[in-house]
XYZ file of N, CA and C in Angstrom:
282
model
N -39.217 209.402 -57.870
C -37.981 210.136 -57.772
C -37.191 209.722 -56.530
N -37.901 209.631 -55.400
C -37.208 209.220 -54.179
C -36.685 207.806 -54.290
N -37.401 206.960 -55.032
C -36.946 205.579 -55.212
C -35.587 205.520 -55.899
N -35.397 206.357 -56.911
C -34.105 206.418 -57.600
C -33.004 206.935 -56.684
N -33.345 207.917 -55.861
C -32.386 208.459 -54.904
C -31.965 207.395 -53.900
N -32.940 206.668 -53.350
C -32.635 205.608 -52.389
C -31.845 204.469 -53.029
N -32.229 204.097 -54.257
C -31.510 203.026 -54.958
C -30.069 203.436 -55.229
N -29.863 204.670 -55.651
C -28.510 205.162 -55.895
C -27.683 205.187 -54.615
N -28.301 205.599 -53.508
C -27.605 205.597 -52.226
C -27.228 204.203 -51.788
N -28.145 203.266 -51.973
C -27.884 201.879 -51.593
C -26.758 201.282 -52.432
N -26.810 201.499 -53.731
C -25.755 200.975 -54.603
C -24.417 201.635 -54.291
N -24.428 202.927 -54.009
C -23.201 203.623 -53.640
C -22.596 203.074 -52.346
N -23.432 202.830 -51.352
C -22.933 202.285 -50.089
C -22.403 200.860 -50.267
N -23.065 200.060 -51.096
C -22.569 198.708 -51.360
C -21.232 198.742 -52.087
N -21.049 199.716 -52.965
C -19.769 199.880 -53.652
C -18.662 200.222 -52.655
N -18.936 201.166 -51.767
C -17.944 201.533 -50.749
C -17.647 200.355 -49.840
N -18.684 199.613 -49.446
C -18.511 198.442 -48.588
C -17.631 197.391 -49.275
N -17.861 197.163 -50.557
C -17.061 196.195 -51.305
C -15.603 196.622 -51.423
N -15.383 197.916 -51.666
C -14.009 198.409 -51.748
C -13.287 198.285 -50.406
N -13.994 198.563 -49.315
C -13.387 198.414 -47.992
C -13.097 196.952 -47.670
N -13.992 196.059 -48.080
C -13.753 194.619 -47.881
C -12.466 194.196 -48.577
N -12.341 194.606 -49.822
C -11.158 194.219 -50.593
C -9.892 194.819 -49.983
N -9.984 196.037 -49.510
C -8.826 196.684 -48.890
C -8.388 195.940 -47.631
N -9.345 195.560 -46.799
C -9.008 194.842 -45.560
C -8.375 193.494 -45.869
N -8.886 192.804 -46.864
C -8.402 191.449 -47.146
C -7.100 191.437 -47.950
N -6.779 192.504 -48.684
C -5.586 192.509 -49.529
C -4.383 193.204 -48.902
N -4.619 194.146 -48.008
C -3.516 194.926 -47.431
C -2.802 194.119 -46.351
N -1.473 194.069 -46.409
C -0.730 193.342 -45.367
C -0.675 194.136 -44.054
N -0.828 193.420 -42.949
C -0.716 193.982 -41.607
C 0.460 193.291 -40.928
N 1.490 194.041 -40.635
C 2.736 193.489 -40.078
C 3.286 192.372 -40.965
N 3.197 192.553 -42.265
C 3.747 191.590 -43.204
C 2.823 190.440 -43.561
N 1.653 190.353 -42.973
C 0.702 189.270 -43.267
C -0.639 189.857 -43.671
N -1.308 189.167 -44.600
C -2.669 189.571 -44.939
C -3.619 189.011 -43.885
N -4.790 189.617 -43.779
C -5.762 189.207 -42.763
C -6.201 187.772 -43.026
N -6.161 186.917 -42.012
C -6.438 185.493 -42.180
C -7.805 185.048 -41.661
N -8.399 185.781 -40.743
C -9.590 185.302 -40.041
C -10.851 185.992 -40.550
N -11.332 185.548 -41.687
C -12.498 186.187 -42.289
C -13.765 185.950 -41.469
N -13.835 184.856 -40.736
C -15.011 184.586 -39.907
C -15.138 185.659 -38.820
N -14.012 186.151 -38.317
C -14.029 187.216 -37.320
C -14.637 188.492 -37.899
N -14.300 188.814 -39.147
C -14.884 189.987 -39.792
C -16.390 189.836 -39.968
N -16.822 188.644 -40.340
C -18.255 188.384 -40.484
C -18.942 188.521 -39.124
N -18.307 187.999 -38.076
C -18.858 188.098 -36.722
C -19.023 189.564 -36.315
N -18.003 190.380 -36.528
C -18.095 191.797 -36.171
C -19.176 192.505 -36.975
N -19.297 192.150 -38.249
C -20.324 192.735 -39.098
C -21.714 192.412 -38.566
N -21.924 191.155 -38.169
C -23.240 190.742 -37.674
C -23.552 191.359 -36.309
N -22.542 191.510 -35.457
C -22.749 192.163 -34.159
C -23.174 193.618 -34.371
N -22.511 194.311 -35.290
C -22.878 195.698 -35.595
C -24.309 195.767 -36.134
N -24.699 194.810 -36.973
C -26.054 194.789 -37.528
C -27.099 194.549 -36.442
N -26.795 193.664 -35.501
C -27.729 193.384 -34.407
C -27.890 194.618 -33.519
N -26.789 195.269 -33.196
C -26.857 196.479 -32.363
C -27.671 197.562 -33.070
N -27.419 197.745 -34.362
C -28.178 198.736 -35.130
C -29.667 198.393 -35.152
N -29.996 197.120 -35.358
C -31.395 196.701 -35.413
C -32.093 196.928 -34.074
N -31.415 196.626 -32.985
C -32.010 196.831 -31.659
C -32.234 198.315 -31.394
N -31.241 199.140 -31.726
C -31.379 200.584 -31.521
C -32.553 201.124 -32.342
N -32.655 200.705 -33.603
C -33.752 201.196 -34.443
C -35.114 200.719 -33.941
N -35.189 199.486 -33.447
C -36.451 198.983 -32.909
C -36.853 199.762 -31.656
N -35.888 200.074 -30.818
C -36.188 200.838 -29.603
C -36.594 202.272 -29.953
N -35.882 202.892 -30.878
C -36.191 204.267 -31.274
C -37.603 204.361 -31.854
N -37.999 203.372 -32.635
C -39.323 203.370 -33.265
C -40.379 202.664 -32.424
N -40.026 202.325 -31.189
C -40.935 201.697 -30.225
C -41.583 200.420 -30.768
N -40.768 199.604 -31.416
C -41.243 198.325 -31.928
C -40.927 197.219 -30.929
N -41.632 196.124 -31.054
C -41.425 194.993 -30.156
C -40.128 194.266 -30.511
N -39.389 193.846 -29.497
C -38.168 193.077 -29.708
C -38.444 191.570 -29.707
N -39.676 191.196 -29.522
C -40.059 189.780 -29.509
C -40.421 189.364 -30.935
N -39.788 188.289 -31.400
C -40.056 187.829 -32.767
C -41.347 187.017 -32.820
N -42.046 187.112 -33.939
C -43.312 186.405 -34.121
C -43.124 185.066 -34.824
N -42.127 184.962 -35.657
C -41.878 183.717 -36.391
C -41.098 182.750 -35.504
N -41.194 181.449 -35.791
C -40.400 180.472 -35.032
C -38.902 180.720 -35.210
N -38.142 180.472 -34.166
C -36.713 180.761 -34.172
C -35.968 179.970 -35.243
N -36.392 178.738 -35.547
C -35.674 177.924 -36.521
C -35.704 178.553 -37.908
N -36.735 179.329 -38.212
C -36.787 179.989 -39.514
C -35.718 181.078 -39.615
N -35.479 181.770 -38.525
C -34.405 182.762 -38.507
C -33.042 182.084 -38.608
N -32.884 180.966 -37.945
C -31.594 180.283 -37.918
C -31.157 179.802 -39.295
N -32.086 179.267 -40.065
C -31.750 178.780 -41.407
C -31.215 179.922 -42.272
N -31.911 181.047 -42.268
C -31.481 182.206 -43.049
C -30.152 182.739 -42.521
N -30.029 182.805 -41.204
C -28.817 183.348 -40.595
C -27.590 182.500 -40.916
N -27.692 181.189 -40.775
C -26.552 180.318 -41.068
C -26.139 180.407 -42.532
N -27.107 180.430 -43.430
C -26.754 180.517 -44.848
C -26.111 181.867 -45.167
N -26.574 182.934 -44.523
C -25.999 184.255 -44.746
C -24.575 184.343 -44.214
N -24.324 183.808 -43.031
C -22.975 183.828 -42.460
C -22.026 182.992 -43.317
N -22.496 181.828 -43.771
C -21.664 180.971 -44.610
C -21.320 181.669 -45.932
N -22.315 182.301 -46.549
C -22.074 183.005 -47.817
C -21.115 184.174 -47.624
N -21.264 184.910 -46.531
C -20.370 186.040 -46.272
C -18.945 185.572 -46.017
N -18.797 184.466 -45.308
C -17.463 183.918 -45.062
C -16.812 183.505 -46.375
N -17.567 182.868 -47.250
C -17.046 182.486 -48.563
C -16.657 183.718 -49.373
N -17.431 184.779 -49.251
C -17.138 186.019 -49.965
C -15.800 186.585 -49.504
N -15.566 186.647 -48.207
C -14.287 187.152 -47.691
C -13.137 186.236 -48.084
N -13.355 184.942 -48.031
C -12.298 184.003 -48.411
C -11.944 184.141 -49.882
N -12.940 184.391 -50.737
C -12.676 184.562 -52.162
C -11.828 185.806 -52.430
N -11.993 186.819 -51.595
C -11.212 188.053 -51.774
C -9.722 187.821 -51.563
N -9.366 186.761 -50.861
C -7.949 186.455 -50.652
C -7.261 186.082 -51.964
N -8.013 185.584 -52.941
C -7.449 185.101 -54.187
C -7.642 186.061 -55.341
N -8.302 187.193 -55.091
C -8.517 188.193 -56.120
C -7.490 189.296 -55.919
N -6.842 189.668 -56.980
C -5.838 190.744 -56.823
C -6.183 191.934 -57.684
């Protein structure tokens, strides 16, 4: 039962996130639509890092990673690239 509740919450939050993404990319600001999607991805990742650090500290977990750094980098670069493409695609969807 809790699994369905959590899944519904997750899907609901992703829906809201998607609607907000589209709103930011489609709405004109001073006559221009938002052009710098990489900046939005950067802010999103900074917020995620801050949240992760706060949660690790609250739960008294170690901030030292056990896996080699290059493994994190591969996943991180592909995720940032995919997110940037996602924001750029929203520029052409109406």
